[in-house]
Coordinates of C-alpha atoms in Angstrom, one line a residue:
X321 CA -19.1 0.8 101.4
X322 CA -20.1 4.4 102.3
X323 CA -23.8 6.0 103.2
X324 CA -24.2 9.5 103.9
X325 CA -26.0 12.3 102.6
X326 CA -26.8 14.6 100.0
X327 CA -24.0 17.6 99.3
X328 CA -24.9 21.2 101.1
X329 CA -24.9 22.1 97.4
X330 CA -28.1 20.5 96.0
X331 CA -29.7 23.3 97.9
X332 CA -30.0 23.2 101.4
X333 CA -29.8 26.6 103.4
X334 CA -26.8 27.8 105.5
X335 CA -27.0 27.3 108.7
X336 CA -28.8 29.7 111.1
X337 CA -26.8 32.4 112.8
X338 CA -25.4 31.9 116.4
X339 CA -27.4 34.9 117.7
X340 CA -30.9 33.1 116.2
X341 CA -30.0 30.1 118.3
X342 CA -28.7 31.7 121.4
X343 CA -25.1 31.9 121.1
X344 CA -22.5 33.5 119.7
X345 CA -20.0 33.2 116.8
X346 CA -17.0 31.0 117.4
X347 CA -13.4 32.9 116.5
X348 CA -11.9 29.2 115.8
X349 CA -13.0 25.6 115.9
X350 CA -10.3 23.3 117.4
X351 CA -10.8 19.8 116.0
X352 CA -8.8 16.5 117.0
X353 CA -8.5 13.6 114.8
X354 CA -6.4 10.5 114.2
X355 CA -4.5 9.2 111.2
X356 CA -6.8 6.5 110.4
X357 CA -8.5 5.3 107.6
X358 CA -11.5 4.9 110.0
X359 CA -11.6 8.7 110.4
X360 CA -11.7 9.0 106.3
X361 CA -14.3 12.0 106.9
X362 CA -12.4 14.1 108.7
X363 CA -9.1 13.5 106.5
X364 CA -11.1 14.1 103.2
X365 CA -12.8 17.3 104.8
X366 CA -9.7 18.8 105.1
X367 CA -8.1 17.9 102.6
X368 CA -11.1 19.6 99.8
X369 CA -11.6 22.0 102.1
X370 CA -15.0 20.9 103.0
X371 CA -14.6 21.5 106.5
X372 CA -13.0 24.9 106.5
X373 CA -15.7 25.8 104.2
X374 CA -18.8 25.1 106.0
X375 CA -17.3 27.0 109.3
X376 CA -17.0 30.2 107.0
X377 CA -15.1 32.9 108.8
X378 CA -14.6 30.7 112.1
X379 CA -11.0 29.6 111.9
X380 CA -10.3 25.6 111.6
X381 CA -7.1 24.8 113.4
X382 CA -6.4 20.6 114.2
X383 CA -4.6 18.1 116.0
X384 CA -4.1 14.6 115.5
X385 CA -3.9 11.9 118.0
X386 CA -3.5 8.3 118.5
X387 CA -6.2 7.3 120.3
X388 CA -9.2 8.1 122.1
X389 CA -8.4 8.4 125.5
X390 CA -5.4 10.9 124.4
X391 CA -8.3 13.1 122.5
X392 CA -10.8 13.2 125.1
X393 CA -7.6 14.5 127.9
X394 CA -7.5 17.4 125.4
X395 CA -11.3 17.9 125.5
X396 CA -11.1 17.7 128.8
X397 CA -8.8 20.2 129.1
X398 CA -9.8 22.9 127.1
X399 CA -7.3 22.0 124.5
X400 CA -9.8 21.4 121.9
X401 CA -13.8 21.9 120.8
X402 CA -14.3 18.2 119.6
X403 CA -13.4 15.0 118.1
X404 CA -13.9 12.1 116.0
X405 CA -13.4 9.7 118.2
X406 CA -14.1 5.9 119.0
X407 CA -17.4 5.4 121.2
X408 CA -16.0 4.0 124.1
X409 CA -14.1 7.0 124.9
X410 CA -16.6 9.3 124.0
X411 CA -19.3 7.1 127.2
X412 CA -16.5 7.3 129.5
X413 CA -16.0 10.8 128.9
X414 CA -19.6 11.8 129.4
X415 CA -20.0 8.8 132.2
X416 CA -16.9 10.5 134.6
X417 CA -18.7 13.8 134.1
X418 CA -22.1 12.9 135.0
X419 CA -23.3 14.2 131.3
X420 CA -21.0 17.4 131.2
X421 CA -18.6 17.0 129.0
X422 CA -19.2 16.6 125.5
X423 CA -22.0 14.8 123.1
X424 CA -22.2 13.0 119.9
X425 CA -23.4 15.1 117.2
X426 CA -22.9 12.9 114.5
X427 CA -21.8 9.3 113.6
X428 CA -18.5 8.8 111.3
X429 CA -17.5 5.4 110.4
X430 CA -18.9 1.8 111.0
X431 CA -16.5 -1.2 110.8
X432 CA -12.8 -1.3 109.9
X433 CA -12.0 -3.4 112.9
X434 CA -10.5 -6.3 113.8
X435 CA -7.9 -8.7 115.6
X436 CA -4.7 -9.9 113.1
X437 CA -2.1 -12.4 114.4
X438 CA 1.1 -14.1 113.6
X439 CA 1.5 -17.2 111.5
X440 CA 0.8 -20.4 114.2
X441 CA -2.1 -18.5 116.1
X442 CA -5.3 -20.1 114.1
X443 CA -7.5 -20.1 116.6
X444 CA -8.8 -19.1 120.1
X445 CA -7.3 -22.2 121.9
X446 CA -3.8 -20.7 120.2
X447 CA -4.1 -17.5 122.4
X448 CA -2.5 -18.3 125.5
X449 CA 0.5 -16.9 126.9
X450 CA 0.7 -14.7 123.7
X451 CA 1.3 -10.4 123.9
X452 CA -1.3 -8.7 122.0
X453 CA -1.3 -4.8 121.0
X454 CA -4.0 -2.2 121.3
X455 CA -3.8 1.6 120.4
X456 CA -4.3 2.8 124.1
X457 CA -5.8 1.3 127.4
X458 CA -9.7 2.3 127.7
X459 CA -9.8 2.8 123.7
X460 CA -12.4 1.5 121.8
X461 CA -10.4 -1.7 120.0
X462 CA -8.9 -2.0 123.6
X463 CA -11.9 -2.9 125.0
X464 CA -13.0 -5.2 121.9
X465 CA -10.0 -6.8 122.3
X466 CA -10.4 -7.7 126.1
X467 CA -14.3 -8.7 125.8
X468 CA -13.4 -11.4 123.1
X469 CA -10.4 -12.4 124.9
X470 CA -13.3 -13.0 127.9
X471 CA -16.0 -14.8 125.7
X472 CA -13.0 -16.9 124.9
X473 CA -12.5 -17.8 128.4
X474 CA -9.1 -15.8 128.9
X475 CA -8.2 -13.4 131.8
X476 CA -6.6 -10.1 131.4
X477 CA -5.9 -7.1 133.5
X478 CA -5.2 -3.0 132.6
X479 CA -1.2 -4.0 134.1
X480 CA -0.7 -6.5 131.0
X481 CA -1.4 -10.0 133.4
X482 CA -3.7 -12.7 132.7
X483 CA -3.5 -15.5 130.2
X484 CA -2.9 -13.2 127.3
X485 CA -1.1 -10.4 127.8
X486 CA -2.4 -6.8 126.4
X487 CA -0.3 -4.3 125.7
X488 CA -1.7 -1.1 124.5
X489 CA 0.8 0.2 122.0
X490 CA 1.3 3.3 119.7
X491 CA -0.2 2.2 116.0
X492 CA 3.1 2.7 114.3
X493 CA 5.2 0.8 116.7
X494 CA 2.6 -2.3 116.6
X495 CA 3.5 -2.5 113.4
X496 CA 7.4 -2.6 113.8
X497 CA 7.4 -4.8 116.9
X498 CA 5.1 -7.0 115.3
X499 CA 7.4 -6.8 112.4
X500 CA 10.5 -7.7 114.7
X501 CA 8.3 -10.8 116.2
X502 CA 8.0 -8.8 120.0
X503 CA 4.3 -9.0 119.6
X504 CA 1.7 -11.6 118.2
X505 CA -0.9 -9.8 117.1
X506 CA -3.4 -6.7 117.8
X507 CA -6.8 -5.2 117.3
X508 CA -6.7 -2.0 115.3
X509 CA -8.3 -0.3 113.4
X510 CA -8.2 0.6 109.4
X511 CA -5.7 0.7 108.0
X512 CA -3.4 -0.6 110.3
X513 CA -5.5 -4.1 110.3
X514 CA -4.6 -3.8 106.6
X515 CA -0.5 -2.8 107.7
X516 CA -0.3 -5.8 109.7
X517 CA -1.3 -8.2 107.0
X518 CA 0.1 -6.8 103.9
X519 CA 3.5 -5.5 105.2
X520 CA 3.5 -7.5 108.1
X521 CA 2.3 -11.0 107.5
X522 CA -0.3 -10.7 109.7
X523 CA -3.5 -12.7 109.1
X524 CA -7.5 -11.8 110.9
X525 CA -8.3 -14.3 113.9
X526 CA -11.7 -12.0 114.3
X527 CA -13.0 -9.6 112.3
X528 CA -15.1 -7.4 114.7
X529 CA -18.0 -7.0 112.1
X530 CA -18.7 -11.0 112.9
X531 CA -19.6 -10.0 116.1
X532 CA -22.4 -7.5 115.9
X533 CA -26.0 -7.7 114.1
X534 CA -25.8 -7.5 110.8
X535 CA -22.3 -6.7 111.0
X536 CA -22.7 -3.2 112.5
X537 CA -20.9 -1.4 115.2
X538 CA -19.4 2.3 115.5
X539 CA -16.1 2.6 115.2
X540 CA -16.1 6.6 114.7
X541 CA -18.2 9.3 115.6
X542 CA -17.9 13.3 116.0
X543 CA -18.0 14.0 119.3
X544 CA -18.2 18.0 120.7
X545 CA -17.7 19.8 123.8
X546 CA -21.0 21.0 125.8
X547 CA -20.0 24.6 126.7
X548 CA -18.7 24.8 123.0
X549 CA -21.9 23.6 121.7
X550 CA -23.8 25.8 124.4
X551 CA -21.8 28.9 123.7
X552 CA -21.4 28.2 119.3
X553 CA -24.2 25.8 118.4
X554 CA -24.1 27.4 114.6
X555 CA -20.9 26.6 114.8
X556 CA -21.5 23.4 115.8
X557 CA -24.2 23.5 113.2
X558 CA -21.7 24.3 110.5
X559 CA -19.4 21.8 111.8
X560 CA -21.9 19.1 111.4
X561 CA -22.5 20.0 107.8
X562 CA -19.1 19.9 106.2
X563 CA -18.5 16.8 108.0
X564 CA -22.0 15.4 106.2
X565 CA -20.3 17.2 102.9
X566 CA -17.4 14.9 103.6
X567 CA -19.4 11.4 104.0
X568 CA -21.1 12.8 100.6
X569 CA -18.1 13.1 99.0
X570 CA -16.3 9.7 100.0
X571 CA -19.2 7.9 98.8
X572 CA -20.0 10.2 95.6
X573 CA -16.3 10.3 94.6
X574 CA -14.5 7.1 95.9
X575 CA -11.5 7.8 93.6
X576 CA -10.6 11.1 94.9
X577 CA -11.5 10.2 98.2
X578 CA -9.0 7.9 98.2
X579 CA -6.4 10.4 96.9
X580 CA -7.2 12.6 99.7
X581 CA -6.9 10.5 102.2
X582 CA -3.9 9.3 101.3
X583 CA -2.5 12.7 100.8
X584 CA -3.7 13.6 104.1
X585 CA -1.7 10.6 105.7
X586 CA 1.1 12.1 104.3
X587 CA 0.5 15.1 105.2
X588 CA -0.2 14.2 109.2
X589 CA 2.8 10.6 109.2
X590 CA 5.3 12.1 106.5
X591 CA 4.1 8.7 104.5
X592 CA 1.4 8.0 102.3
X593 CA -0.3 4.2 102.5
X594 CA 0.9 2.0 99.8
X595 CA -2.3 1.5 97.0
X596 CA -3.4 -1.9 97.9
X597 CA -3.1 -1.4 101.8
X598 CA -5.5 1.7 101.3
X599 CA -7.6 -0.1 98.6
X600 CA -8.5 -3.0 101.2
X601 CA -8.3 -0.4 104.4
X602 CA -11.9 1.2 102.9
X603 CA -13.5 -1.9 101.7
X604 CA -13.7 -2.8 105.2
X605 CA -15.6 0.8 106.6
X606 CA -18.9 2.1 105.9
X607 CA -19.3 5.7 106.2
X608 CA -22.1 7.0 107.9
X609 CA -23.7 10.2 109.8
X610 CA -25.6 7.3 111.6
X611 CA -23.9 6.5 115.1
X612 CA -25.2 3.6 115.8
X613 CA -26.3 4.8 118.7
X614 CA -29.0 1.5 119.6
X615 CA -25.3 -0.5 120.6
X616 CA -23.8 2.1 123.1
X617 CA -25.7 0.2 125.8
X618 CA -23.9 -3.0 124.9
X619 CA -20.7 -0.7 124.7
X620 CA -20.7 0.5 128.1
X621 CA -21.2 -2.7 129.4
X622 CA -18.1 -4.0 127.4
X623 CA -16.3 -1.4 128.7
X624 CA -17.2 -2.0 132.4
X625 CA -16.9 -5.8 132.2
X626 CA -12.9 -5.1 130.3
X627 CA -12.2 -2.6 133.5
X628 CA -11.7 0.2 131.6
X629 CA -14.9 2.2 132.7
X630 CA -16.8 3.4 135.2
X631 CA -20.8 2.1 134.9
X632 CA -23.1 5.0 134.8
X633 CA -26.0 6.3 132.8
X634 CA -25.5 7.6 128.9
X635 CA -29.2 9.5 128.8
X636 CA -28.2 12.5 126.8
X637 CA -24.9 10.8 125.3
X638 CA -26.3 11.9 121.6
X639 CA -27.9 15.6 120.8
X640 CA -28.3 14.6 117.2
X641 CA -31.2 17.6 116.5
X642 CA -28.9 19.8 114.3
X643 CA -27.2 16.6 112.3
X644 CA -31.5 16.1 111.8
X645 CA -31.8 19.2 110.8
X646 CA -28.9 19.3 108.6
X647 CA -30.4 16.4 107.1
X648 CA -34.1 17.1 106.8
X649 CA -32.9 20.4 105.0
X650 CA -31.2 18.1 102.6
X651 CA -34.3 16.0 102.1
X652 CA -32.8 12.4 103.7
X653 CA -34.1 10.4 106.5
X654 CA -33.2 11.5 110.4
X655 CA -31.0 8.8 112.5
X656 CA -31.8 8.0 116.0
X657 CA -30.3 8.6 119.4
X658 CA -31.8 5.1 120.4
X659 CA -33.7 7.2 123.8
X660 CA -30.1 8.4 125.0
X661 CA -30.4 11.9 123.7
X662 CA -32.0 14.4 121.2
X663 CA -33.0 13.9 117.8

């Protein structure tokens, strides 16, 4: 299920210039990603040329990480200009900066989430004593995975203690030791919840969408560096639009989509997702410029509570004005920041 909005071709003008909002033209665009199904946009956007396309002559270079905590070092760092990335990540990164790190500028994905286990584990009471997988400590399924765990009753700690044991693992190796019987189960995300059951097994104990209104919760959104935006905002501005040309596209042309994901997979992993692993991978994610933003509250506090991150304010989390922009130019409805930003 995808939403998004209408293609920068039905009309809508090019962005304004960098000098007409105060900045100047960016030389390159660095952009982190991960080989998830959950980060479709991004994948596709490459992949048509979508991306490279709406930066014009700024140059589109990319990198592709694991997790969220790995990207937002890298942000940190200089390494790279932004992200799609999982929300909890993208609060503790602003949180530990006091505001000056990066925003959200855009939702990606909602959904594609959840918690798979082994044959014998069929419910909570089934949980205790067993090793469960997460793609990195602090990430967004990592803290998912330890609130449950907690609603269920169950202790855990960041050193892998408690009654059930978490052990933030590497996607692809989840898979194998799950495989070779070393774990019992995980919370991922797309399409590795889809790995786990169809060449592993695996079966879903939770599905995350069961535990939000109306099944609702961000799983992705594009998240860019302040001084970049400061210094590039066109860029930003262009950046913002071939990723909306990319949520256009999924939803517009599922088929395709599909191929160019897939070929993007390959292109990142050196293996493409068998057919029916990808076919049930996006049945389970809604793509969306919306981030969701009226849950971050109730993210942060799941990330605080899981000890994963620091408690602090998110005012100014989301500058959503140019994704508005982008999208009152295109005729479609603005999203909201929820009070935690611009819009």
């Amino acid at each position: 299920m995808m939403t998004g909005c209408a293609s920068s071709a039905a009309g809508a003008p090019p962005a304004e210039s960098d000098e007409a909002l105060g900045g100047t033209p960016a030389e390159e665009l660095r952009l982190g990603y991960f080989a998830n199904v959950t980060h479709a946009p991004a994948l596709v956007g490459l992949q048509e040329g979508l991306l490279q396309d709406a930066l014009g002559d700024t140059k589109l270079s990319t990198e592709v990480f694991n997790a969220g905590p790995a990207a937002v070092e890298a942000l940190s760092a200089g390494a790279i200009d932004a992200a799609y990335i999982g929300p909890n990540p993208a609060i503790n990164t602003f949180v530990k900066s006091g505001g000056e790190s990066a925003v959200v500028v855009s939702g990606v994905a909602s959904g594609g989430a959840a918690l798979v286990v082994a044959d014998g584990i069929d419910d909570p009471a089934d949980l205790e004593g067993t090793t469960l997988a997460s793609p990195q400590l602090g990430n967004t399924q990592d803290v998912a995975l330890r609130t449950w765990l907690a609603d269920e009753g169950y202790t855990t700690d960041t050193q892998g203690g408690g009654d059930v044991h978490v052990t933030p693992t590497e996607n692809s190796q989840t898979l194998t030791l799950f495989q070779q019987g070393d774990l019992d189960g995980a919370w991922l995300p797309e399409p590795w919840v889809s790995r786990l059951i169809i060449d592993g097994g695996a079966h879903v104990l939770v599905d995350e969408a069961d535990l939000w209104d109306d099944g609702d919760f961000p799983t992705t959104v594009l998240l860019v560096s302040k001084q970049f935006l400061a210094d590039h905002p066109a860029t930003v501005e262009a950046l913002v639009e071939g990723h909306a040309d990319a949520v256009q596209f999924i939803e517009d042309e599922p088929e395709q989509a599909a191929e160019d994901i897939n070929a993007q997979l390959e292109a990142d992993t050196g293996k493409p997702l068998g057919d029916e692993v990808l076919a049930r991978s996006l049945e389970h994610v809604r793509f969306t410029v919306d981030p969701v933003a009226d849950t971050f509250e109730e993210v942060l506090a799941n990330g605080v509570a899981a000890g994963t991150a620091k408690d602090g304010s998110i005012d100014g989390l989301f500058d959503l004005a140019i994704l508005n922009r982008v999208l009152e130019a295109r005729g479609e409805e603005p999203v909201s920041a929820a009070g935690l930003g611009t819009e």
